[in-house]
PDB file of C-alpha atoms in Angstrom:
ATOM      1  CA  MET A  10      56.472  15.782  35.484  1.00 44.00           C
ATOM      2  CA  LYS A  11      54.885  12.820  37.323  1.00 46.00           C
ATOM      3  CA  THR A  12      51.546  14.738  37.520  1.00 46.00           C
ATOM      4  CA  ILE A  13      51.600  15.502  33.865  1.00 48.00           C
ATOM      5  CA  ASN A  14      52.400  11.889  33.047  1.00 57.00           C
ATOM      6  CA  ARG A  15      49.591  10.549  35.216  1.00 58.00           C
ATOM      7  CA  TYR A  16      47.124  13.061  33.547  1.00 54.00           C
ATOM      8  CA  SER A  17      48.271  11.994  30.083  1.00 56.00           C
ATOM      9  CA  LEU A  18      47.905   8.388  30.927  1.00 56.00           C
ATOM     10  CA  PHE A  19      44.423   9.048  32.203  1.00 56.00           C
ATOM     11  CA  VAL A  20      43.453  10.842  29.041  1.00 51.00           C
ATOM     12  CA  ILE A  21      44.813   8.044  26.886  1.00 56.00           C
ATOM     13  CA  ARG A  22      42.831   5.464  28.924  1.00 59.00           C
ATOM     14  CA  CYS A  23      39.594   7.525  28.417  1.00 54.00           C
ATOM     15  CA  LEU A  24      40.179   7.786  24.679  1.00 51.00           C
ATOM     16  CA  LEU A  25      40.806   4.000  24.441  1.00 51.00           C
ATOM     17  CA  ILE A  26      37.602   3.261  26.313  1.00 56.00           C
ATOM     18  CA  LEU A  27      35.635   5.734  24.172  1.00 50.00           C
ATOM     19  CA  THR A  28      37.062   4.136  21.007  1.00 52.00           C
ATOM     20  CA  ILE A  29      36.226   0.596  22.063  1.00 52.00           C
ATOM     21  CA  HIS A  30      32.616   1.731  22.934  1.00 51.00           C
ATOM     22  CA  CYS A  31      32.228   3.448  19.563  1.00 50.00           C
ATOM     23  CA  SER A  32      33.491   0.388  17.712  1.00 49.00           C
ATOM     24  CA  LEU A  33      31.091  -1.905  19.625  1.00 46.00           C
ATOM     25  CA  PHE A  34      28.121   0.452  18.874  1.00 45.00           C
ATOM     26  CA  THR A  35      29.087   0.587  15.144  1.00 46.00           C
ATOM     27  CA  ALA A  36      29.356  -3.199  15.003  1.00 42.00           C
ATOM     28  CA  VAL A  37      25.950  -3.764  16.668  1.00 43.00           C
ATOM     29  CA  HIS A  38      24.332  -1.084  14.590  1.00 42.00           C
ATOM     30  CA  ALA A  39      25.692  -2.663  11.391  1.00 37.00           C
ATOM     31  CA  GLU A  40      24.499  -6.023  12.544  1.00 44.00           C
ATOM     32  CA  THR A  41      20.926  -4.750  13.115  1.00 45.00           C
ATOM     33  CA  GLN A  42      20.789  -3.151   9.766  1.00 49.00           C
ATOM     34  CA  LYS A  43      20.559  -6.315   7.691  1.00 54.00           C
ATOM     35  CA  PRO A  44      20.081  -6.055   3.963  1.00 64.00           C
ATOM     36  CA  GLU A  45      16.495  -6.421   2.727  1.00 71.00           C
ATOM     37  CA  GLN A  46      15.620 -10.031   1.780  1.00 80.00           C
ATOM     38  CA  LYS A  47      15.229 -10.725  -1.888  1.00 85.00           C
ATOM     39  CA  ILE A  48      13.218 -13.477  -3.307  1.00 86.00           C
ATOM     40  CA  ALA A  49      13.916 -15.466  -6.525  1.00 85.00           C
ATOM     41  CA  PHE A  50      10.794 -16.656  -8.508  1.00 84.00           C
ATOM     42  CA  ASN A  51      11.110 -19.655 -10.935  1.00 85.00           C
ATOM     43  CA  PHE A  52       7.804 -21.458 -10.758  1.00 89.00           C
ATOM     44  CA  ILE A  53       6.760 -23.451 -13.866  1.00 88.00           C
ATOM     45  CA  ASP A  54       3.266 -25.118 -13.729  1.00 90.00           C
ATOM     46  CA  VAL A  55       3.184 -25.062  -9.944  1.00 92.00           C
ATOM     47  CA  GLU A  56      -0.153 -25.671  -8.089  1.00 94.00           C
ATOM     48  CA  ILE A  57      -1.684 -22.557  -6.635  1.00 94.00           C
ATOM     49  CA  PRO A  58      -1.845 -23.984  -3.059  1.00 95.00           C
ATOM     50  CA  THR A  59       1.924 -24.497  -3.164  1.00 95.00           C
ATOM     51  CA  VAL A  60       2.618 -20.999  -4.209  1.00 94.00           C
ATOM     52  CA  ILE A  61       0.293 -19.747  -1.425  1.00 95.00           C
ATOM     53  CA  LYS A  62       2.282 -21.738   1.142  1.00 95.00           C
ATOM     54  CA  PHE A  63       5.555 -20.282  -0.184  1.00 94.00           C
ATOM     55  CA  ILE A  64       4.232 -16.674  -0.050  1.00 94.00           C
ATOM     56  CA  SER A  65       2.827 -17.231   3.459  1.00 95.00           C
ATOM     57  CA  GLU A  66       6.312 -18.423   4.591  1.00 94.00           C
ATOM     58  CA  ILE A  67       8.232 -15.437   3.175  1.00 93.00           C
ATOM     59  CA  THR A  68       5.709 -12.673   4.101  1.00 92.00           C
ATOM     60  CA  GLY A  69       4.442 -14.054   7.460  1.00 93.00           C
ATOM     61  CA  LYS A  70       0.854 -13.587   6.188  1.00 93.00           C
ATOM     62  CA  ASN A  71      -1.952 -16.066   6.968  1.00 95.00           C
ATOM     63  CA  PHE A  72      -4.161 -17.100   4.114  1.00 95.00           C
ATOM     64  CA  ILE A  73      -7.572 -18.724   4.156  1.00 94.00           C
ATOM     65  CA  PHE A  74      -8.865 -20.677   1.091  1.00 94.00           C
ATOM     66  CA  ASP A  75     -10.901 -23.673   0.155  1.00 91.00           C
ATOM     67  CA  GLU A  76     -10.513 -26.464  -2.348  1.00 91.00           C
ATOM     68  CA  GLY A  77     -12.005 -24.274  -5.085  1.00 92.00           C
ATOM     69  CA  VAL A  78      -8.676 -22.346  -5.263  1.00 93.00           C
ATOM     70  CA  LYS A  79      -6.777 -24.572  -7.555  1.00 91.00           C
ATOM     71  CA  GLY A  80      -4.911 -24.438 -10.855  1.00 92.00           C
ATOM     72  CA  LYS A  81      -1.376 -24.148 -12.031  1.00 91.00           C
ATOM     73  CA  ILE A  82       0.558 -21.021 -12.511  1.00 88.00           C
ATOM     74  CA  THR A  83       3.956 -20.037 -13.933  1.00 87.00           C
ATOM     75  CA  ILE A  84       6.083 -17.227 -12.356  1.00 85.00           C
ATOM     76  CA  ILE A  85       9.456 -16.378 -13.835  1.00 80.00           C
ATOM     77  CA  ALA A  86      11.160 -13.234 -12.589  1.00 77.00           C
ATOM     78  CA  PRO A  87      14.550 -12.329 -14.089  1.00 74.00           C
ATOM     79  CA  THR A  88      15.529 -10.395 -10.941  1.00 81.00           C
ATOM     80  CA  LYS A  89      15.089 -11.001  -7.266  1.00 86.00           C
ATOM     81  CA  LEU A  90      12.172  -9.131  -5.619  1.00 86.00           C
ATOM     82  CA  SER A  91      11.648  -7.666  -2.241  1.00 89.00           C
ATOM     83  CA  ILE A  92       9.002  -9.184   0.046  1.00 89.00           C
ATOM     84  CA  GLU A  93       6.454  -6.456  -0.679  1.00 87.00           C
ATOM     85  CA  GLU A  94       7.106  -6.823  -4.409  1.00 87.00           C
ATOM     86  CA  SER A  95       6.667 -10.593  -4.138  1.00 88.00           C
ATOM     87  CA  PHE A  96       3.273 -10.176  -2.471  1.00 89.00           C
ATOM     88  CA  ALA A  97       2.117  -7.759  -5.233  1.00 86.00           C
ATOM     89  CA  LEU A  98       3.308 -10.236  -7.907  1.00 87.00           C
ATOM     90  CA  PHE A  99       1.414 -12.956  -6.224  1.00 90.00           C
ATOM     91  CA  THR A 100      -1.845 -11.051  -6.069  1.00 88.00           C
ATOM     92  CA  SER A 101      -1.453 -10.083  -9.784  1.00 85.00           C
ATOM     93  CA  VAL A 102      -0.986 -13.697 -10.835  1.00 87.00           C
ATOM     94  CA  LEU A 103      -4.014 -14.678  -8.744  1.00 89.00           C
ATOM     95  CA  GLU A 104      -6.035 -12.022 -10.434  1.00 85.00           C
ATOM     96  CA  LEU A 105      -5.115 -13.525 -13.873  1.00 83.00           C
ATOM     97  CA  LYS A 106      -6.486 -16.967 -12.615  1.00 88.00           C
ATOM     98  CA  GLY A 107      -9.779 -15.330 -11.508  1.00 88.00           C
ATOM     99  CA  PHE A 108      -8.894 -15.103  -7.795  1.00 91.00           C
ATOM    100  CA  THR A 109      -8.240 -12.187  -5.497  1.00 88.00           C
ATOM    101  CA  VAL A 110      -6.959 -11.642  -1.875  1.00 88.00           C
ATOM    102  CA  VAL A 111      -9.184  -9.944   0.612  1.00 87.00           C
ATOM    103  CA  LEU A 112      -7.903  -8.612   4.001  1.00 84.00           C
ATOM    104  CA  LEU A 113     -10.055 -10.115   6.836  1.00 84.00           C
ATOM    105  CA  GLY A 114      -8.189  -8.848   9.917  1.00 80.00           C
ATOM    106  CA  ASN A 115      -4.757  -8.538  11.439  1.00 84.00           C
ATOM    107  CA  ASN A 116      -2.449 -10.116   8.871  1.00 87.00           C
ATOM    108  CA  VAL A 117      -5.216 -12.597   7.853  1.00 91.00           C
ATOM    109  CA  TYR A 118      -6.210 -12.779   4.167  1.00 91.00           C
ATOM    110  CA  LYS A 119      -8.916 -14.770   2.345  1.00 91.00           C
ATOM    111  CA  ILE A 120      -8.413 -16.039  -1.210  1.00 93.00           C
ATOM    112  CA  ILE A 121     -11.740 -16.045  -3.099  1.00 91.00           C
ATOM    113  CA  PRO A 122     -13.006 -15.822  -6.727  1.00 90.00           C
ATOM    114  CA  SER A 123     -12.848 -12.205  -7.892  1.00 84.00           C
ATOM    115  CA  SER A 124     -16.599 -12.064  -8.535  1.00 82.00           C
ATOM    116  CA  MET A 125     -17.176 -12.554  -4.794  1.00 82.00           C
ATOM    117  CA  ALA A 126     -14.804  -9.778  -3.741  1.00 75.00           C
ATOM    118  CA  LYS A 127     -17.521  -7.136  -3.347  1.00 69.00           C
ATOM    119  CA  GLN A 128     -19.268  -9.292  -0.673  1.00 68.00           C
ATOM    120  CA  SER A 129     -16.182  -9.803   1.466  1.00 64.00           C
ATOM    121  CA  GLY A 130     -13.517  -7.858   3.356  1.00 58.00           C
ATOM    122  CA  LYS A 131     -13.584  -5.301   6.053  1.00 58.00           C
ATOM    123  CA  ILE A 132     -14.361  -1.579   5.542  1.00 58.00           C
ATOM    124  CA  SER A 133     -11.314   0.797   5.884  1.00 57.00           C
ATOM    125  CA  THR A 134     -11.233   4.566   6.029  1.00 50.00           C
ATOM    126  CA  VAL A 135      -7.476   4.789   6.110  1.00 51.00           C
ATOM    127  CA  GLU A 136      -4.818   4.027   3.655  1.00 56.00           C
ATOM    128  CA  GLU A 137      -3.497   0.892   5.379  1.00 55.00           C
ATOM    129  CA  ALA A 138      -3.444  -1.588   2.464  1.00 57.00           C
ATOM    130  CA  ALA A 139      -0.466  -2.084   0.153  1.00 62.00           C
ATOM    131  CA  VAL A 140      -1.131  -1.069  -3.441  1.00 64.00           C
ATOM    132  CA  ASN A 141      -1.544  -4.323  -5.377  1.00 70.00           C
ATOM    133  CA  GLU A 142      -4.224  -6.498  -6.888  1.00 75.00           C
ATOM    134  CA  ALA A 143      -5.724  -7.569  -3.568  1.00 78.00           C
ATOM    135  CA  TYR A 144      -9.393  -6.460  -3.206  1.00 80.00           C
ATOM    136  CA  ILE A 145     -10.174  -4.142  -0.262  1.00 79.00           C
ATOM    137  CA  THR A 146     -13.193  -2.135   0.843  1.00 78.00           C
ATOM    138  CA  ARG A 147     -12.659   1.566   1.375  1.00 84.00           C
ATOM    139  CA  LEU A 148     -14.839   4.517   2.517  1.00 84.00           C
ATOM    140  CA  LEU A 149     -13.803   7.648   0.659  1.00 89.00           C
ATOM    141  CA  PRO A 150     -14.908  10.947   2.242  1.00 89.00           C
ATOM    142  CA  ILE A 151     -16.054  13.709  -0.200  1.00 91.00           C
ATOM    143  CA  GLU A 152     -15.484  17.308   1.006  1.00 91.00           C
ATOM    144  CA  HIS A 153     -16.538  19.764  -1.712  1.00 91.00           C
ATOM    145  CA  ILE A 154     -18.859  17.971  -4.152  1.00 92.00           C
ATOM    146  CA  LYS A 155     -21.857  15.682  -3.715  1.00 91.00           C
ATOM    147  CA  ALA A 156     -21.209  11.937  -3.323  1.00 91.00           C
ATOM    148  CA  ASN A 157     -23.731  11.248  -6.191  1.00 91.00           C
ATOM    149  CA  GLU A 158     -21.743  13.572  -8.538  1.00 92.00           C
ATOM    150  CA  ALA A 159     -18.489  11.812  -7.688  1.00 93.00           C
ATOM    151  CA  LEU A 160     -20.248   8.414  -8.143  1.00 93.00           C
ATOM    152  CA  GLN A 161     -21.374   9.297 -11.618  1.00 92.00           C
ATOM    153  CA  PHE A 162     -17.846  10.281 -12.600  1.00 92.00           C
ATOM    154  CA  LEU A 163     -16.027   7.337 -11.059  1.00 94.00           C
ATOM    155  CA  GLN A 164     -18.502   4.527 -11.767  1.00 93.00           C
ATOM    156  CA  PRO A 165     -17.099   3.750 -15.319  1.00 93.00           C
ATOM    157  CA  LEU A 166     -13.549   3.498 -13.802  1.00 93.00           C
ATOM    158  CA  VAL A 167     -14.390   0.705 -11.333  1.00 92.00           C
ATOM    159  CA  SER A 168     -13.222  -2.842 -12.205  1.00 88.00           C
ATOM    160  CA  LYS A 169     -15.571  -5.416 -13.596  1.00 85.00           C
ATOM    161  CA  ASN A 170     -15.868  -7.252 -10.317  1.00 81.00           C
ATOM    162  CA  GLY A 171     -15.641  -4.076  -8.211  1.00 86.00           C
ATOM    163  CA  HIS A 172     -18.438  -1.953  -6.669  1.00 88.00           C
ATOM    164  CA  ILE A 173     -18.971   1.716  -5.889  1.00 90.00           C
ATOM    165  CA  SER A 174     -21.900   3.435  -4.185  1.00 90.00           C
ATOM    166  CA  SER A 175     -22.826   6.369  -1.926  1.00 87.00           C
ATOM    167  CA  PHE A 176     -22.737   5.344   1.683  1.00 81.00           C
ATOM    168  CA  GLY A 177     -24.826   6.365   4.673  1.00 70.00           C
ATOM    169  CA  PRO A 178     -25.991   9.843   5.476  1.00 70.00           C
ATOM    170  CA  GLY A 179     -22.563  11.270   5.385  1.00 77.00           C
ATOM    171  CA  ASN A 180     -20.932  12.386   2.119  1.00 87.00           C
ATOM    172  CA  LEU A 181     -19.052   9.151   1.515  1.00 88.00           C
ATOM    173  CA  LEU A 182     -18.413   6.698  -1.237  1.00 90.00           C
ATOM    174  CA  LEU A 183     -18.133   2.898  -0.579  1.00 87.00           C
ATOM    175  CA  VAL A 184     -15.672   1.252  -2.933  1.00 88.00           C
ATOM    176  CA  VAL A 185     -14.836  -2.388  -3.344  1.00 85.00           C
ATOM    177  CA  ASP A 186     -11.988  -2.918  -5.781  1.00 85.00           C
ATOM    178  CA  SER A 187      -8.389  -3.836  -5.983  1.00 84.00           C
ATOM    179  CA  ALA A 188      -6.085  -1.676  -3.938  1.00 84.00           C
ATOM    180  CA  LEU A 189      -4.272  -0.749  -7.137  1.00 86.00           C
ATOM    181  CA  ASN A 190      -7.473   0.538  -8.768  1.00 90.00           C
ATOM    182  CA  ILE A 191      -8.736   2.253  -5.696  1.00 89.00           C
ATOM    183  CA  ASP A 192      -5.424   4.162  -5.510  1.00 90.00           C
ATOM    184  CA  LYS A 193      -6.130   5.451  -9.082  1.00 92.00           C
ATOM    185  CA  LEU A 194      -9.697   6.399  -8.094  1.00 93.00           C
ATOM    186  CA  ILE A 195      -8.432   8.341  -5.085  1.00 92.00           C
ATOM    187  CA  SER A 196      -6.017  10.372  -7.284  1.00 93.00           C
ATOM    188  CA  ILE A 197      -8.821  11.196  -9.686  1.00 94.00           C
ATOM    189  CA  LEU A 198     -11.173  12.051  -6.803  1.00 94.00           C
ATOM    190  CA  LYS A 199      -8.671  14.482  -5.413  1.00 93.00           C
ATOM    191  CA  LYS A 200      -8.715  16.341  -8.720  1.00 93.00           C
ATOM    192  CA  ILE A 201     -12.570  16.584  -8.953  1.00 92.00           C
ATOM    193  CA  ASP A 202     -13.289  17.203  -5.330  1.00 93.00           C
ATOM    194  CA  GLN A 203     -12.380  20.815  -5.274  1.00 90.00           C
ATOM    195  CA  PRO A 204     -14.076  23.861  -3.772  1.00 88.00           C
ATOM    196  CA  PRO A 205     -16.155  25.825  -6.241  1.00 79.00           C
ATOM    197  CA  THR A 206     -14.520  28.877  -7.744  1.00 75.00           C
ATOM    198  CA  HIS A 207     -16.782  31.955  -7.675  1.00 62.00           C
ATOM    199  CA  GLU A 208     -15.717  34.384 -10.364  1.00 55.00           C
ATOM    200  CA  GLU A 209     -17.171  37.791 -10.348  1.00 49.00           C
ATOM    201  CA  PRO A 210     -19.428  38.547 -13.397  1.00 54.00           C
ATOM    202  CA  PRO A 211     -17.914  41.005 -15.762  1.00 54.00           C
ATOM    203  CA  GLY A 212     -18.997  44.610 -14.987  1.00 53.00           C
ATOM    204  CA  ILE A 213     -21.553  46.269 -17.286  1.00 52.00           C
ATOM    205  CA  ASN A 214     -20.973  49.926 -18.023  1.00 55.00           C
ATOM    206  CA  VAL A 215     -23.836  52.077 -19.302  1.00 52.00           C
ATOM    207  CA  TYR A 216     -22.911  55.212 -21.267  1.00 54.00           C
ATOM    208  CA  PRO A 217     -25.606  57.842 -22.123  1.00 58.00           C
ATOM    209  CA  LEU A 218     -25.841  58.582 -25.821  1.00 57.00           C
ATOM    210  CA  GLU A 219     -25.384  62.194 -26.839  1.00 59.00           C
ATOM    211  CA  ASN A 220     -27.346  63.600 -29.815  1.00 54.00           C
TER     212      ASN A 220
END
């Protein structure tokens, strides 16, 4: 009986230790999974540099701009927004005021007039930018059709301050536009950049005429 009691006591101790460890793991895991931060917007006639500072603080992004970036904006959002949604809203409001955001490097953005966007920014071949009104430069590879053919089709769809052209010796398109519009161009390009379909011509049967 003593042996059984000692064994039972050992099992109970092991179960208690295991339970404590599981509880601690659950508590730590729950603590690390913090709810996503939500941002409230209620800006009425606020200077653009003030809004830029606010967006920089909540997103951790660095912005470069000169004294030409000025004006007042009003942003009223009935519901709180995520950090990504806040940045997208910010770029949309800047676009309405004639400015855009261009990615220069690692988490560094430059705010410039929209008309100058085609002259700035780095060239990217990967889908690394968030889909918003910020201007980016993308190289789009063409696989099945010629770049000039895709250019003629997509040219009318580029924004007023955007740019599109064939690029280099490869079958590529260089596009400077808002990330939002480039996303639309890419979806259209995927539909037109298809391998040719070779259909066999209908057979012709010849029958001799009998008198």
